[in-house]
PDB file of C-alpha atoms in Angstrom:
ATOM      1  CA  UNK A  25      -5.826  17.309  -5.730  1.00 96.00           C
ATOM      2  CA  UNK A  26      -2.451  16.205  -6.219  1.00 97.00           C
ATOM      3  CA  UNK A  27      -0.544  13.094  -4.853  1.00 98.00           C
ATOM      4  CA  UNK A  28       2.839  12.968  -4.420  1.00 97.00           C
ATOM      5  CA  UNK A  29       3.840   9.096  -5.335  1.00 97.00           C
ATOM      6  CA  UNK A  30       6.359   6.566  -6.545  1.00 94.00           C
ATOM      7  CA  UNK A  31       4.876   3.961  -9.248  1.00 95.00           C
ATOM      8  CA  UNK A  32       6.152   1.133  -7.301  1.00 93.00           C
ATOM      9  CA  UNK A  33       5.735   2.362  -3.894  1.00 94.00           C
ATOM     10  CA  UNK A  34       2.776   0.047  -2.219  1.00 95.00           C
ATOM     11  CA  UNK A  35       1.853   2.926   0.287  1.00 96.00           C
ATOM     12  CA  UNK A  36       1.286   5.172  -2.879  1.00 97.00           C
ATOM     13  CA  UNK A  37      -0.356   1.994  -4.342  1.00 98.00           C
ATOM     14  CA  UNK A  38      -3.042   2.236  -1.727  1.00 98.00           C
ATOM     15  CA  UNK A  39      -3.852   5.746  -2.239  1.00 98.00           C
ATOM     16  CA  UNK A  40      -4.136   5.397  -6.124  1.00 98.00           C
ATOM     17  CA  UNK A  41      -6.502   2.498  -5.634  1.00 98.00           C
ATOM     18  CA  UNK A  42      -8.556   4.802  -3.248  1.00 98.00           C
ATOM     19  CA  UNK A  43      -9.059   7.524  -5.566  1.00 98.00           C
ATOM     20  CA  UNK A  44     -10.068   5.391  -8.249  1.00 98.00           C
ATOM     21  CA  UNK A  45     -12.547   3.720  -5.940  1.00 98.00           C
ATOM     22  CA  UNK A  46     -13.984   6.925  -5.314  1.00 98.00           C
ATOM     23  CA  UNK A  47     -13.557   8.592  -9.001  1.00 98.00           C
ATOM     24  CA  UNK A  48     -11.725  11.466  -7.628  1.00 98.00           C
ATOM     25  CA  UNK A  49     -10.144  13.806  -9.983  1.00 96.00           C
ATOM     26  CA  UNK A  50      -6.727  13.942  -9.150  1.00 97.00           C
ATOM     27  CA  UNK A  51      -2.819  14.422 -10.699  1.00 96.00           C
ATOM     28  CA  UNK A  52       0.171  12.394  -9.782  1.00 97.00           C
ATOM     29  CA  UNK A  53       3.635  13.565  -9.736  1.00 95.00           C
ATOM     30  CA  UNK A  54       6.244  11.245  -9.069  1.00 95.00           C
ATOM     31  CA  UNK A  55       9.144  11.332  -6.307  1.00 94.00           C
ATOM     32  CA  UNK A  56      11.458   8.683  -7.752  1.00 92.00           C
ATOM     33  CA  UNK A  57      12.984   6.753  -4.406  1.00 89.00           C
ATOM     34  CA  UNK A  58      16.083   5.252  -6.594  1.00 87.00           C
ATOM     35  CA  UNK A  59      17.139   8.050  -8.824  1.00 87.00           C
ATOM     36  CA  UNK A  60      19.593  10.880  -7.851  1.00 82.00           C
ATOM     37  CA  UNK A  61      20.001   9.469  -4.295  1.00 81.00           C
ATOM     38  CA  UNK A  62      16.312   9.223  -3.697  1.00 88.00           C
ATOM     39  CA  UNK A  63      14.173  12.313  -4.772  1.00 91.00           C
ATOM     40  CA  UNK A  64      12.308  12.054  -1.566  1.00 92.00           C
ATOM     41  CA  UNK A  65      15.268  13.057   0.613  1.00 90.00           C
ATOM     42  CA  UNK A  66      16.016  16.150  -1.369  1.00 93.00           C
ATOM     43  CA  UNK A  67      14.650  19.355  -0.015  1.00 94.00           C
ATOM     44  CA  UNK A  68      11.857  20.303  -2.436  1.00 93.00           C
ATOM     45  CA  UNK A  69      10.039  17.242  -1.262  1.00 94.00           C
ATOM     46  CA  UNK A  70      11.173  17.551   2.583  1.00 96.00           C
ATOM     47  CA  UNK A  71       9.172  20.789   2.526  1.00 96.00           C
ATOM     48  CA  UNK A  72       6.260  19.029   1.585  1.00 96.00           C
ATOM     49  CA  UNK A  73       6.787  15.952   4.003  1.00 96.00           C
ATOM     50  CA  UNK A  74       9.901  16.601   6.421  1.00 96.00           C
ATOM     51  CA  UNK A  75       9.760  12.400   6.890  1.00 92.00           C
ATOM     52  CA  UNK A  76      10.671  12.047   3.337  1.00 93.00           C
ATOM     53  CA  UNK A  77       8.119   9.344   2.654  1.00 94.00           C
ATOM     54  CA  UNK A  78       5.539   9.180  -0.043  1.00 96.00           C
ATOM     55  CA  UNK A  79       2.644   9.487  -0.449  1.00 97.00           C
ATOM     56  CA  UNK A  80       1.913  12.784   0.461  1.00 98.00           C
ATOM     57  CA  UNK A  81      -1.603  14.345  -0.644  1.00 98.00           C
ATOM     58  CA  UNK A  82      -1.987  18.315  -1.514  1.00 98.00           C
ATOM     59  CA  UNK A  83      -5.878  18.613  -1.604  1.00 97.00           C
ATOM     60  CA  UNK A  84      -7.984  21.271  -3.232  1.00 95.00           C
ATOM     61  CA  UNK A  85      -7.397  23.774  -0.498  1.00 96.00           C
ATOM     62  CA  UNK A  86      -3.194  23.285  -0.268  1.00 97.00           C
ATOM     63  CA  UNK A  87      -3.629  21.206   3.047  1.00 97.00           C
ATOM     64  CA  UNK A  88      -1.008  18.495   3.098  1.00 98.00           C
ATOM     65  CA  UNK A  89      -1.963  15.175   4.238  1.00 98.00           C
ATOM     66  CA  UNK A  90       0.800  12.341   4.533  1.00 98.00           C
ATOM     67  CA  UNK A  91       0.508   8.689   5.626  1.00 97.00           C
ATOM     68  CA  UNK A  92      -1.277   6.401   3.365  1.00 97.00           C
ATOM     69  CA  UNK A  93      -4.118   5.499   5.817  1.00 98.00           C
ATOM     70  CA  UNK A  94      -4.642   9.062   6.832  1.00 98.00           C
ATOM     71  CA  UNK A  95      -4.895  10.094   3.255  1.00 98.00           C
ATOM     72  CA  UNK A  96      -7.721   7.211   2.331  1.00 98.00           C
ATOM     73  CA  UNK A  97      -9.521   7.944   5.442  1.00 98.00           C
ATOM     74  CA  UNK A  98      -9.275  11.804   5.008  1.00 98.00           C
ATOM     75  CA  UNK A  99     -10.545  11.376   1.266  1.00 98.00           C
ATOM     76  CA  UNK A 100     -13.350   8.972   2.989  1.00 98.00           C
ATOM     77  CA  UNK A 101     -14.403  11.504   5.096  1.00 98.00           C
ATOM     78  CA  UNK A 102     -14.523  14.470   2.730  1.00 97.00           C
ATOM     79  CA  UNK A 103     -15.978  12.353  -0.107  1.00 97.00           C
ATOM     80  CA  UNK A 104     -18.014   9.552   1.568  1.00 97.00           C
ATOM     81  CA  UNK A 105     -19.419   7.855  -1.362  1.00 97.00           C
ATOM     82  CA  UNK A 106     -18.576   4.934  -1.819  1.00 97.00           C
ATOM     83  CA  UNK A 107     -17.275   4.260   1.529  1.00 98.00           C
ATOM     84  CA  UNK A 108     -14.197   2.677   2.469  1.00 98.00           C
ATOM     85  CA  UNK A 109     -15.352   1.706   5.811  1.00 98.00           C
ATOM     86  CA  UNK A 110     -18.227  -0.067   7.167  1.00 98.00           C
ATOM     87  CA  UNK A 111     -20.943   1.922   8.901  1.00 97.00           C
ATOM     88  CA  UNK A 112     -21.192  -0.605  12.249  1.00 97.00           C
ATOM     89  CA  UNK A 113     -18.269   0.495  14.627  1.00 98.00           C
ATOM     90  CA  UNK A 114     -17.178  -3.089  15.314  1.00 98.00           C
ATOM     91  CA  UNK A 115     -16.697  -3.611  11.525  1.00 98.00           C
ATOM     92  CA  UNK A 116     -15.016  -0.493  10.974  1.00 98.00           C
ATOM     93  CA  UNK A 117     -12.521  -1.555  13.836  1.00 98.00           C
ATOM     94  CA  UNK A 118     -12.316  -5.091  11.950  1.00 98.00           C
ATOM     95  CA  UNK A 119     -11.197  -3.495   8.519  1.00 98.00           C
ATOM     96  CA  UNK A 120      -8.862  -1.249  10.248  1.00 98.00           C
ATOM     97  CA  UNK A 121      -7.151  -3.716  12.079  1.00 98.00           C
ATOM     98  CA  UNK A 122      -6.596  -5.670   8.617  1.00 98.00           C
ATOM     99  CA  UNK A 123      -5.093  -2.371   6.993  1.00 98.00           C
ATOM    100  CA  UNK A 124      -2.949  -1.877   9.861  1.00 98.00           C
ATOM    101  CA  UNK A 125      -1.784  -5.441  10.097  1.00 97.00           C
ATOM    102  CA  UNK A 126      -0.440  -4.961   6.743  1.00 97.00           C
ATOM    103  CA  UNK A 127       0.637  -1.390   6.788  1.00 95.00           C
ATOM    104  CA  UNK A 128       2.417  -1.481  10.362  1.00 94.00           C
ATOM    105  CA  UNK A 129       3.250  -4.936  10.992  1.00 92.00           C
ATOM    106  CA  UNK A 130       4.210  -6.385   7.744  1.00 92.00           C
ATOM    107  CA  UNK A 131       5.110  -3.595   5.170  1.00 82.00           C
ATOM    108  CA  UNK A 132       7.743  -1.848   7.465  1.00 77.00           C
ATOM    109  CA  UNK A 133       9.694  -4.765   7.803  1.00 76.00           C
ATOM    110  CA  UNK A 134      10.183  -4.799   3.876  1.00 78.00           C
ATOM    111  CA  UNK A 135      10.227  -0.934   3.008  1.00 72.00           C
ATOM    112  CA  UNK A 136      12.793   0.221   0.800  1.00 75.00           C
ATOM    113  CA  UNK A 137      14.836   2.069   3.629  1.00 73.00           C
ATOM    114  CA  UNK A 138      14.913  -1.030   5.662  1.00 78.00           C
ATOM    115  CA  UNK A 139      16.085  -3.185   2.862  1.00 78.00           C
ATOM    116  CA  UNK A 140      18.742  -0.392   1.978  1.00 76.00           C
ATOM    117  CA  UNK A 141      19.931  -0.078   5.496  1.00 82.00           C
ATOM    118  CA  UNK A 142      20.441  -3.748   5.293  1.00 82.00           C
ATOM    119  CA  UNK A 143      22.516  -3.887   2.292  1.00 82.00           C
ATOM    120  CA  UNK A 144      24.399  -0.385   2.502  1.00 76.00           C
ATOM    121  CA  UNK A 145      24.915  -0.137   6.331  1.00 84.00           C
ATOM    122  CA  UNK A 146      24.899  -3.838   7.655  1.00 84.00           C
ATOM    123  CA  UNK A 147      26.273  -4.905   4.424  1.00 88.00           C
ATOM    124  CA  UNK A 148      23.956  -7.762   4.153  1.00 81.00           C
ATOM    125  CA  UNK A 149      24.153 -10.088   0.965  1.00 87.00           C
ATOM    126  CA  UNK A 150      21.306  -9.381  -1.246  1.00 80.00           C
ATOM    127  CA  UNK A 151      20.090 -12.941  -0.944  1.00 84.00           C
ATOM    128  CA  UNK A 152      19.920 -12.650   2.743  1.00 83.00           C
ATOM    129  CA  UNK A 153      18.109  -9.330   2.466  1.00 78.00           C
ATOM    130  CA  UNK A 154      15.496 -10.954   0.039  1.00 80.00           C
ATOM    131  CA  UNK A 155      15.328 -13.993   2.514  1.00 86.00           C
ATOM    132  CA  UNK A 156      14.564 -11.207   5.319  1.00 79.00           C
ATOM    133  CA  UNK A 157      12.033  -9.856   3.008  1.00 83.00           C
ATOM    134  CA  UNK A 158      10.131 -13.337   2.571  1.00 90.00           C
ATOM    135  CA  UNK A 159      10.396 -14.158   6.286  1.00 90.00           C
ATOM    136  CA  UNK A 160       8.360 -11.291   7.612  1.00 87.00           C
ATOM    137  CA  UNK A 161       6.181 -10.794   4.331  1.00 93.00           C
ATOM    138  CA  UNK A 162       5.147 -14.803   4.583  1.00 95.00           C
ATOM    139  CA  UNK A 163       4.721 -14.829   8.119  1.00 95.00           C
ATOM    140  CA  UNK A 164       2.581 -11.388   8.251  1.00 96.00           C
ATOM    141  CA  UNK A 165       0.559 -12.815   5.425  1.00 97.00           C
ATOM    142  CA  UNK A 166       0.099 -16.438   6.787  1.00 97.00           C
ATOM    143  CA  UNK A 167      -1.700 -14.497   9.983  1.00 97.00           C
ATOM    144  CA  UNK A 168      -3.945 -12.483   7.631  1.00 98.00           C
ATOM    145  CA  UNK A 169      -5.085 -15.625   5.735  1.00 98.00           C
ATOM    146  CA  UNK A 170      -6.053 -17.383   9.113  1.00 98.00           C
ATOM    147  CA  UNK A 171      -7.564 -14.216  10.146  1.00 97.00           C
ATOM    148  CA  UNK A 172      -9.985 -13.520   7.041  1.00 98.00           C
ATOM    149  CA  UNK A 173     -10.401 -17.560   6.613  1.00 97.00           C
ATOM    150  CA  UNK A 174     -12.018 -18.200   9.714  1.00 97.00           C
ATOM    151  CA  UNK A 175     -14.058 -14.864   9.836  1.00 98.00           C
ATOM    152  CA  UNK A 176     -17.659 -14.813   8.693  1.00 98.00           C
ATOM    153  CA  UNK A 177     -17.398 -11.370   7.718  1.00 98.00           C
ATOM    154  CA  UNK A 178     -15.152 -12.259   4.879  1.00 98.00           C
ATOM    155  CA  UNK A 179     -16.692 -12.166   1.319  1.00 98.00           C
ATOM    156  CA  UNK A 180     -15.781 -11.653  -2.203  1.00 98.00           C
ATOM    157  CA  UNK A 181     -13.382  -9.293  -0.581  1.00 98.00           C
ATOM    158  CA  UNK A 182     -11.625  -8.833   2.746  1.00 98.00           C
ATOM    159  CA  UNK A 183     -14.832  -7.415   4.011  1.00 98.00           C
ATOM    160  CA  UNK A 184     -18.351  -8.328   2.386  1.00 98.00           C
ATOM    161  CA  UNK A 185     -18.850  -7.940  -1.358  1.00 98.00           C
ATOM    162  CA  UNK A 186     -17.430  -4.444  -1.762  1.00 98.00           C
ATOM    163  CA  UNK A 187     -13.907  -2.814  -1.584  1.00 98.00           C
ATOM    164  CA  UNK A 188     -12.657  -1.260   1.636  1.00 98.00           C
ATOM    165  CA  UNK A 189      -9.687   0.092   3.354  1.00 98.00           C
ATOM    166  CA  UNK A 190      -8.612  -3.481   3.865  1.00 98.00           C
ATOM    167  CA  UNK A 191      -8.196  -4.379  -0.033  1.00 98.00           C
ATOM    168  CA  UNK A 192      -6.646  -0.820  -0.810  1.00 98.00           C
ATOM    169  CA  UNK A 193      -3.799  -2.244   1.691  1.00 98.00           C
ATOM    170  CA  UNK A 194      -4.078  -5.921   0.849  1.00 98.00           C
ATOM    171  CA  UNK A 195      -3.481  -5.724  -2.892  1.00 98.00           C
ATOM    172  CA  UNK A 196      -0.051  -3.814  -2.881  1.00 98.00           C
ATOM    173  CA  UNK A 197       1.343  -5.994  -0.459  1.00 96.00           C
ATOM    174  CA  UNK A 198       0.245  -9.222  -2.391  1.00 97.00           C
ATOM    175  CA  UNK A 199       2.053  -7.515  -5.531  1.00 96.00           C
ATOM    176  CA  UNK A 200       5.095  -6.737  -3.132  1.00 93.00           C
ATOM    177  CA  UNK A 201       4.970 -10.233  -2.248  1.00 95.00           C
ATOM    178  CA  UNK A 202       4.771 -11.888  -5.573  1.00 95.00           C
ATOM    179  CA  UNK A 203       7.846  -9.453  -6.954  1.00 90.00           C
ATOM    180  CA  UNK A 204       9.991 -10.941  -4.386  1.00 88.00           C
ATOM    181  CA  UNK A 205       9.278 -14.479  -4.613  1.00 93.00           C
ATOM    182  CA  UNK A 206       7.334 -15.249  -1.361  1.00 94.00           C
ATOM    183  CA  UNK A 207       5.594 -18.313  -1.083  1.00 96.00           C
ATOM    184  CA  UNK A 208       1.842 -17.686  -1.283  1.00 97.00           C
ATOM    185  CA  UNK A 209       0.956 -21.271  -1.761  1.00 96.00           C
ATOM    186  CA  UNK A 210      -0.973 -21.755   1.338  1.00 96.00           C
ATOM    187  CA  UNK A 211      -2.871 -18.544   1.408  1.00 98.00           C
ATOM    188  CA  UNK A 212      -5.957 -19.237  -1.187  1.00 98.00           C
ATOM    189  CA  UNK A 213      -8.092 -16.748   0.611  1.00 98.00           C
ATOM    190  CA  UNK A 214      -6.020 -13.926  -0.009  1.00 98.00           C
ATOM    191  CA  UNK A 215      -4.872 -14.810  -3.474  1.00 98.00           C
ATOM    192  CA  UNK A 216      -8.889 -15.145  -4.381  1.00 98.00           C
ATOM    193  CA  UNK A 217      -9.560 -11.746  -3.090  1.00 98.00           C
ATOM    194  CA  UNK A 218      -6.665 -10.117  -4.883  1.00 98.00           C
ATOM    195  CA  UNK A 219      -7.963 -11.724  -8.214  1.00 98.00           C
ATOM    196  CA  UNK A 220     -11.233 -10.287  -7.802  1.00 98.00           C
ATOM    197  CA  UNK A 221      -9.882  -6.642  -6.810  1.00 98.00           C
ATOM    198  CA  UNK A 222      -7.729  -6.642  -9.977  1.00 98.00           C
ATOM    199  CA  UNK A 223     -10.541  -7.835 -11.900  1.00 98.00           C
ATOM    200  CA  UNK A 224     -12.009  -4.163 -11.121  1.00 98.00           C
ATOM    201  CA  UNK A 225     -10.767  -1.498 -13.327  1.00 98.00           C
ATOM    202  CA  UNK A 226     -10.197   1.005 -10.090  1.00 98.00           C
ATOM    203  CA  UNK A 227      -7.532  -1.634  -9.292  1.00 98.00           C
ATOM    204  CA  UNK A 228      -6.470  -2.562 -12.707  1.00 98.00           C
ATOM    205  CA  UNK A 229      -5.656   1.603 -13.212  1.00 98.00           C
ATOM    206  CA  UNK A 230      -3.502   1.612  -9.964  1.00 98.00           C
ATOM    207  CA  UNK A 231      -1.259  -1.082 -10.745  1.00 98.00           C
ATOM    208  CA  UNK A 232       2.400  -0.367 -10.728  1.00 96.00           C
ATOM    209  CA  UNK A 233       2.742  -1.132 -14.582  1.00 96.00           C
ATOM    210  CA  UNK A 234      -0.106   1.270 -15.743  1.00 96.00           C
ATOM    211  CA  UNK A 235       1.741   4.516 -14.071  1.00 94.00           C
ATOM    212  CA  UNK A 236       2.991   6.630 -16.580  1.00 90.00           C
ATOM    213  CA  UNK A 237       6.289   6.400 -14.839  1.00 85.00           C
ATOM    214  CA  UNK A 238       6.462   2.743 -14.958  1.00 83.00           C
ATOM    215  CA  UNK A 239      10.178   1.612 -15.803  1.00 68.00           C
TER     216      UNK A 239
END
């Protein structure tokens, strides 16, 4: 299978983690989000994903799947071992809620195209843009810290002692938060889980700096 990605895209990062956890052979092809005005906006990639977003998965039968969480759940269904979602329906909802809190509530507000709109169209200064980023990132992660800290199902990872879909989403968001110098000092649970994840080779191989295209 083939994955169109960008080395620093957090959505792509999620999928790389999932592929590694499942030990699935795959080819990565970078779609550079900055160079040439953004390769994701060019006709060649728009033919794969009209939305012009990475990642996009082309499976072994040539089927195209977009949206990182949909890709990960698709992989989990066609390659169920090791599972990235718990067996119990309520626990699955809990893990999905964590993943969606990150992917739908935190990440979109600091996505590259949103930040570009702030600077290019609304003429927001760089520091004001970064303040915007940190505000929404810190607010969302603080809420997640509270959720995980009080839930008995939180273990070494977001859910129990094996990585799940939730961890695939958390680690890239923490990476982004640190890169933009967000204040994570009041989030010991998230930082502990992040460290536990990055100690695993499957997560370590997925970090942006480990990608062939890293700049």
